[in-house]
CSV table of C-alpha atoms in Angstrom, one decimal:
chain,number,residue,atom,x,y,z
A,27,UNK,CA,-3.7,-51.2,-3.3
A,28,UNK,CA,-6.3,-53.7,-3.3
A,29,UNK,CA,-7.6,-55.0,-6.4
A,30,UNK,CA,-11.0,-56.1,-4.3
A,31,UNK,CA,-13.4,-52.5,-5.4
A,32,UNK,CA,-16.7,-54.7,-4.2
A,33,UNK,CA,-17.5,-57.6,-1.8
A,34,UNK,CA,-20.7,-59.6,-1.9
A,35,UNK,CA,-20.4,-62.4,0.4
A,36,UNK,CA,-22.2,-64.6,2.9
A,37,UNK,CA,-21.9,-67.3,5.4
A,38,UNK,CA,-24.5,-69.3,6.9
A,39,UNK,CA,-24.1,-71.8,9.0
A,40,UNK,CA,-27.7,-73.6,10.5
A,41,UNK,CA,-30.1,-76.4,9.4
A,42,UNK,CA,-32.1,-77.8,6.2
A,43,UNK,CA,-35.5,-77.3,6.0
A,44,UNK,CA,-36.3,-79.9,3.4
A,45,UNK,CA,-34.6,-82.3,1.5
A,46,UNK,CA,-32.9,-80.6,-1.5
A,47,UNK,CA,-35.0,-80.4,-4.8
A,48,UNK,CA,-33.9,-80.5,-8.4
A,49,UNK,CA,-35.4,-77.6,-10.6
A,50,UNK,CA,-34.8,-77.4,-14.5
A,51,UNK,CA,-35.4,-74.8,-16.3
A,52,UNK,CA,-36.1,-75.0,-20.5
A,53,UNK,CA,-32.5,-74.3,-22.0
A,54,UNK,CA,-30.6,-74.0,-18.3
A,55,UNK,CA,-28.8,-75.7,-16.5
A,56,UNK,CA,-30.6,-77.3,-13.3
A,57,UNK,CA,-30.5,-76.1,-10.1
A,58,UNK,CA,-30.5,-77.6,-6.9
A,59,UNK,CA,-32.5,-75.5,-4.1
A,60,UNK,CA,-33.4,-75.9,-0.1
A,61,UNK,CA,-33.9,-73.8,2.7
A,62,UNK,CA,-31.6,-73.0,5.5
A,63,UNK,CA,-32.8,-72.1,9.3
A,64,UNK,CA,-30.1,-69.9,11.1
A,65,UNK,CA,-31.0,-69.2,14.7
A,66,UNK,CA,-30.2,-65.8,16.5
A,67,UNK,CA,-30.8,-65.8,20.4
A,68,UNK,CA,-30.1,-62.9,23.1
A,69,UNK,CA,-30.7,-62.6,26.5
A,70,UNK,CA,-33.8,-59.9,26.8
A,71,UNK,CA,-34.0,-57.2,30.4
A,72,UNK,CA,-31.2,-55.2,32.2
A,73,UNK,CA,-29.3,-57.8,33.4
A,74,UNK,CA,-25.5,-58.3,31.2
A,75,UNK,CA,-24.3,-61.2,33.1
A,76,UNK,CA,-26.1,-64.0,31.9
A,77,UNK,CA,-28.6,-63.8,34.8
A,78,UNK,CA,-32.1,-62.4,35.2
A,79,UNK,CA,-34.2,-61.6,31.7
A,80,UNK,CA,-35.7,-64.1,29.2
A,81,UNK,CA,-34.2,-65.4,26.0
A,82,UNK,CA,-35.5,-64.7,22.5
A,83,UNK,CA,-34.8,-66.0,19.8
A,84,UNK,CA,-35.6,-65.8,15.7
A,85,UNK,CA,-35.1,-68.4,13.4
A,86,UNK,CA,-34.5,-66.5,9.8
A,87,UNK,CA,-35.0,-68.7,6.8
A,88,UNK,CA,-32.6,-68.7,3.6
A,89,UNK,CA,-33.5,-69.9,-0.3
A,90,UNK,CA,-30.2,-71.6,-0.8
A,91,UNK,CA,-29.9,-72.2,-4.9
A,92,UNK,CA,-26.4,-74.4,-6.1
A,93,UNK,CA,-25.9,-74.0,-9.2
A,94,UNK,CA,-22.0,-75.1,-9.7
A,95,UNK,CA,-22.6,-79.0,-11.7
A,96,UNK,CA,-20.2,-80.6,-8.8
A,97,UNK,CA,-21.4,-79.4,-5.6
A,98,UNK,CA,-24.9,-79.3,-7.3
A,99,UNK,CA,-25.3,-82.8,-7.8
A,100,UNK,CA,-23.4,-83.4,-3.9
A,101,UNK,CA,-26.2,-81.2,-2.6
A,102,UNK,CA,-28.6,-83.2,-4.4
A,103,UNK,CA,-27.6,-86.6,-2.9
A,104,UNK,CA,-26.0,-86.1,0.8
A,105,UNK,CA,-27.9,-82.8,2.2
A,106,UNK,CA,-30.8,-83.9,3.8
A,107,UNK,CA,-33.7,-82.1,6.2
A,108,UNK,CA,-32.6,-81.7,10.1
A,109,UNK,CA,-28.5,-82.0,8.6
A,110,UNK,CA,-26.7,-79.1,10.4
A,111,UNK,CA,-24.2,-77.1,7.7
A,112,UNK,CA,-22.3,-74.5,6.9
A,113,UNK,CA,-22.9,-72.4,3.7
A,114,UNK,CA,-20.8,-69.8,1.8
A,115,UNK,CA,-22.1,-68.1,-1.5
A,116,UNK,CA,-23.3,-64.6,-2.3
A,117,UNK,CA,-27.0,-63.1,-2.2
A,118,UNK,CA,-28.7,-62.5,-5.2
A,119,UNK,CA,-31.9,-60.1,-5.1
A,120,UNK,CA,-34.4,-61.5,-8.1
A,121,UNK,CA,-37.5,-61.1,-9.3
A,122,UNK,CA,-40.4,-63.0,-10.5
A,123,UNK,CA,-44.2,-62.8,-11.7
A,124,UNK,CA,-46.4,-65.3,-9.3
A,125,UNK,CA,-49.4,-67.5,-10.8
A,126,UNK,CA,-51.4,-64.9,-9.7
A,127,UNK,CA,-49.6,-62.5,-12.3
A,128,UNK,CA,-48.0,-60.5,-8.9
A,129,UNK,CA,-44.4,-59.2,-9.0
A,130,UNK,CA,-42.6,-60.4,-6.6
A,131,UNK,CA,-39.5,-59.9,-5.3
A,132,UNK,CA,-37.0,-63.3,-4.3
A,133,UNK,CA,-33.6,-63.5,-2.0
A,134,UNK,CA,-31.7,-66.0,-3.0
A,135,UNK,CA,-27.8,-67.1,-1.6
A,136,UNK,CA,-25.9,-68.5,-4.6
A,137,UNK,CA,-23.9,-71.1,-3.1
């Protein structure tokens, strides 16, 4: 039997959008957050074999948020806009209230 009854897990692997940011929050701990491009590309039209058809492709964009101190303050100093990395964490589905008083909701991968 398998003591694993849930699984939430992700990997990323793709490019920083911007040069990591510090965020601290009154009475928590701080938070180091950038964004991640991943890239998916197929081949578009009948052909399977790698000829014929265009290619399309969609850049999806991750909120990466390190909380752990270590790897926090690492992320902080060496991860840097263009740097090509690989990411493992969970997702985290949040909420917050905008400046313009708007729900909104926030996908976030803990790393």
């Amino acid at each position: 039997l398998s003591l694993v009854s849930a699984m939430n897990r992700v990997q990323l692997l793709g490019r920083v959008g911007q040069d990591p940011i510090m965020r601290q929050v009154e009475g928590k701990n701080p938070v180091t957050i950038f964004s991640l491009a991943t890239n998916e590309m197929w081949r578009t039209g009948d052909s399977e074999v790698g000829q014929g058809g265009d290619v399309s492709q969609k850049t999806t964009w991750h909120r990466i948020s390190v909380f752990r101190p270590g790897l926090r303050d690492v992320t902080y100093q060496y991860v840097r806009k263009g740097a090509r990395i690989y990411v493992e964490g969970k997702i985290d589905y949040g909420e917050y209230t905008d400046k313009n008083n708007v729900r909104r909701q926030a996908t976030t991968i803990i790393a």
